[in-house]
Each structure stands twice: as C-alpha cells, then as structure tokens.
Short mmCIF file of C-alpha atoms in Angstrom, two decimals:
data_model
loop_
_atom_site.label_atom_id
_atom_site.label_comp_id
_atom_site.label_asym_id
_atom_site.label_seq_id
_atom_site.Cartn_x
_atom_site.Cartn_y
_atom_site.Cartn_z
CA UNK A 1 26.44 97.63 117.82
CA UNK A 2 22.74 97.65 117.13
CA UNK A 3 19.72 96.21 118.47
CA UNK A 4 17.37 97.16 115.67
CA UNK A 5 17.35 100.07 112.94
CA UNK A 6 17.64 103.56 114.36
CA UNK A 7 18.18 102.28 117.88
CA UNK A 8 22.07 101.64 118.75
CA UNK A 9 23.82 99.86 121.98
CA UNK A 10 26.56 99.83 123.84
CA UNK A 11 26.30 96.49 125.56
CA UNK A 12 28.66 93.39 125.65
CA UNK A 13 27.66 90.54 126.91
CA UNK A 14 29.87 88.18 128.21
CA UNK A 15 32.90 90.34 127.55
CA UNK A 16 36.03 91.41 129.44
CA UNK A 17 37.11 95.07 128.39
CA UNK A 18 41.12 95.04 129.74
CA UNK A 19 42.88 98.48 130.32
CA UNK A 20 44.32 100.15 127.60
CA UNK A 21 48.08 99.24 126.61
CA UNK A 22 48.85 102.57 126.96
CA UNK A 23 47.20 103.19 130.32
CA UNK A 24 49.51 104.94 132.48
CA UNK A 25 49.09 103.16 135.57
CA UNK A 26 49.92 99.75 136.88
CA UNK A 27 47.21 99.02 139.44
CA UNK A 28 44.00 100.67 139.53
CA UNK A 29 43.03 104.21 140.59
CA UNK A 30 39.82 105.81 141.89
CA UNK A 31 39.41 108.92 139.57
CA UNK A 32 39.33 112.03 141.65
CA UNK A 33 37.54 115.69 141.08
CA UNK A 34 38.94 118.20 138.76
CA UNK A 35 38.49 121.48 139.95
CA UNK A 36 36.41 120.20 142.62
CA UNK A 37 33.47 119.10 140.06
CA UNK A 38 33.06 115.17 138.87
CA UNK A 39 34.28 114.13 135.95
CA UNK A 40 32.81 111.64 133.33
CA UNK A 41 35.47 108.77 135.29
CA UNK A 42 34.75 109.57 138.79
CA UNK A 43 30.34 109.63 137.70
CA UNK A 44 31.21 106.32 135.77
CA UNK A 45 33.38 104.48 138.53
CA UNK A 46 30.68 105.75 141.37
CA UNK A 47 27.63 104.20 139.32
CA UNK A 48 29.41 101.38 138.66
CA UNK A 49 30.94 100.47 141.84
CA UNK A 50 28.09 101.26 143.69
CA UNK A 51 26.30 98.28 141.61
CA UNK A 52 28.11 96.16 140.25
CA UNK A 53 26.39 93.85 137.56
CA UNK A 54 23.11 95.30 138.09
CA UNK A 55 23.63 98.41 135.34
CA UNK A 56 24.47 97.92 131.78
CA UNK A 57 27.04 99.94 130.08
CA UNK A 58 23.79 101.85 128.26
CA UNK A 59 22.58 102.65 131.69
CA UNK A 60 25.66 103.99 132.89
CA UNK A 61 26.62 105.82 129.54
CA UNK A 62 22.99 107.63 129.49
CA UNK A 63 23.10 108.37 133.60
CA UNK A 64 26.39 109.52 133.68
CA UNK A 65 25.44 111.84 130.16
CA UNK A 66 21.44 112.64 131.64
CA UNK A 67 23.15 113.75 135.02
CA UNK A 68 26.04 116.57 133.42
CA UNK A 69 22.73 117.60 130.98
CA UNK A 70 20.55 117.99 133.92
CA UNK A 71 18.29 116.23 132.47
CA UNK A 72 15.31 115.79 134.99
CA UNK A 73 13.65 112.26 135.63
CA UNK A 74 10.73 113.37 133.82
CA UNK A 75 12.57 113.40 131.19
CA UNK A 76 15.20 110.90 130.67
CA UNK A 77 13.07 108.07 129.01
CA UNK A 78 12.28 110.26 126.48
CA UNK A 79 16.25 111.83 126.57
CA UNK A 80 17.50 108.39 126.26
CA UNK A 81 15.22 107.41 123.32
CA UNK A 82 17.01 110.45 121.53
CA UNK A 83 20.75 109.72 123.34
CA UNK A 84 20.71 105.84 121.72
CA UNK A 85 19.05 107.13 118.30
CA UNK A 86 22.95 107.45 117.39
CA UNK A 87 25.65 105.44 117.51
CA UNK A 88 27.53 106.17 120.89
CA UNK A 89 31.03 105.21 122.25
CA UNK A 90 31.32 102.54 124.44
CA UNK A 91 32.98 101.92 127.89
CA UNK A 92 36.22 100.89 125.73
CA UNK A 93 36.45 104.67 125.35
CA UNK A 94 35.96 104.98 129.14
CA UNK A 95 38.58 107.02 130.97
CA UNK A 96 38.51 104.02 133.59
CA UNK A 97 39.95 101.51 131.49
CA UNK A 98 42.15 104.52 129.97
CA UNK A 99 43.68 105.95 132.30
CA UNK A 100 42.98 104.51 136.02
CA UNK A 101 43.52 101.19 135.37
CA UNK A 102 40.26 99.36 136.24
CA UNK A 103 39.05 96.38 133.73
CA UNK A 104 35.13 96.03 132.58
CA UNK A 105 33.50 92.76 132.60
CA UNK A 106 30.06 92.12 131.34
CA UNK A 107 28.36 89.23 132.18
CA UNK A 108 26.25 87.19 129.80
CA UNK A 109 23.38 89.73 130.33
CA UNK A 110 24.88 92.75 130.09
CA UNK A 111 25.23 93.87 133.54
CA UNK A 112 28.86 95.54 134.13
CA UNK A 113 31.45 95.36 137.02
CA UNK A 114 34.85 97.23 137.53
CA UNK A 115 37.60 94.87 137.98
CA UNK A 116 41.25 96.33 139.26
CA UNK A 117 44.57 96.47 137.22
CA UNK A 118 46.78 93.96 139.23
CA UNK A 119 43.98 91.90 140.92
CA UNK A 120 43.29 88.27 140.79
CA UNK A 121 40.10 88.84 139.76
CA UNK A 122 41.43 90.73 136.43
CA UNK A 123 44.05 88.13 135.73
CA UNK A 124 41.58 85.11 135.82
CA UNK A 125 38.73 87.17 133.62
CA UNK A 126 41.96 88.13 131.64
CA UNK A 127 42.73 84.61 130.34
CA UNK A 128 38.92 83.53 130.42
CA UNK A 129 38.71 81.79 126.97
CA UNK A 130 35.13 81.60 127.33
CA UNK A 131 35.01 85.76 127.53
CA UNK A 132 35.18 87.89 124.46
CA UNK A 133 38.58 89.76 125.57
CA UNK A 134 38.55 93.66 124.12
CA UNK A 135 40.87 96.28 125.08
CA UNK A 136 40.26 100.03 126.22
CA UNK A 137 41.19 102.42 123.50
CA UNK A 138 44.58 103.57 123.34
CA UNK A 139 44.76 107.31 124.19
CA UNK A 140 47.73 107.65 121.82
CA UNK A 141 48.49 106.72 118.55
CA UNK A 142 50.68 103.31 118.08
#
C-alpha cells in the first residue's frame, strides 16, 4: 500500500487480520523471550497491548524496528522517513497472528488492537461483513 509516491504504508483501516491457517496454536499465546532478549512478537504484542487502538500498524512496525536499531529519539523522525521510503511487510507477516494465535483489527482510522484466537471478540470481528477480513501469512507453503 501507498499513500503517495516514494512514501509506502502499512495501515488497514477497517480491517480484521485473522491468524494464519497454519498457526500452530488454538487459543492465543503471549510470546515469550528467546534467550532472555525480546523478540520482534513479544516488542509487537507489548506495544500493542499496552494501547490498544491508539498506534497504527506503521507506528508499531517502525517502534518495534527503531527500538532493536537503537535508534535514539532524536532520530527516529528522520529514521522513519527513510524506514517507510520502501515498501515494508505488514502485521499479516507478524509472528502474532503466525504463530501465537492473536487476531489484528484495525479500526476505520487505523489504530490496531490484538484480539485472541478462541475469544468472542475474534469470532464476532471474524464474521463482521462490514470488515475487510485478511489472513496472517502462512509460515509454510500450501
């Protein structure tokens, strides 16, 4: 997706991003630490959780990838300039919709929420006609 030439998005708006059909797990799982360091899941799902529809899926894509770079808040506006001058992948390709079973919803403005695997919540935003419904890339081949 793209807002204008040279500058390239993540966001959905009014979208429902279900787990993967592949995803390993039938209800959802907070991603742990590997090696006692955060992964890209466990720095997503915190963000995320933490504020739920008030971060779009650019912010948390740029945080998650400004934070591992050490990229100081000096300069991230400029960082993220160069971050979204190419295409990126979006939270389809997150490992939370992956692998630990946790559903994205955007809401008509952008702003992003985690939604479980076997929750009421995800069945209801599941058969929302009014929702673009996407899935979370496989992480196998059909």
């Amino acid at each position: 997706m793209s807002t204008r030439p040279g500058v390239h998005t993540t966001d959905y708006r009014a979208t429902f991003i279900q787990v993967a059909e592949d995803c390993p797990v039938s209800a959802a799982e907070v991603p742990g630490l590997r090696a006692g360091r955060a992964t890209v899941a466990s720095l997503q799902y915190e963000l995320i959780s933490e504020h739920p529809y008030e971060l779009t899926s650019d912010d948390v894509l740029f945080t998650v990838h400004a934070d591992r770079q050490g990229v100081t808040e000096e300069d991230r506006p400029a960082a993220r300039v160069e971050f979204f001058a190419r295409a990126q992948a979006c939270l389809r390709a997150s490992p939370l919709g992956k692998r630990h079973g946790w559903g994205i919803h955007s809401d008509e403005d952008g702003r992003v929420a985690l939604v479980p695997l076997g929750s009421a919540q995800y069945a209801a935003l599941a058969a929302d006609p009014s929702l673009k419904q996407l899935r979370a890339m496989r992480s196998k081949r059909a």
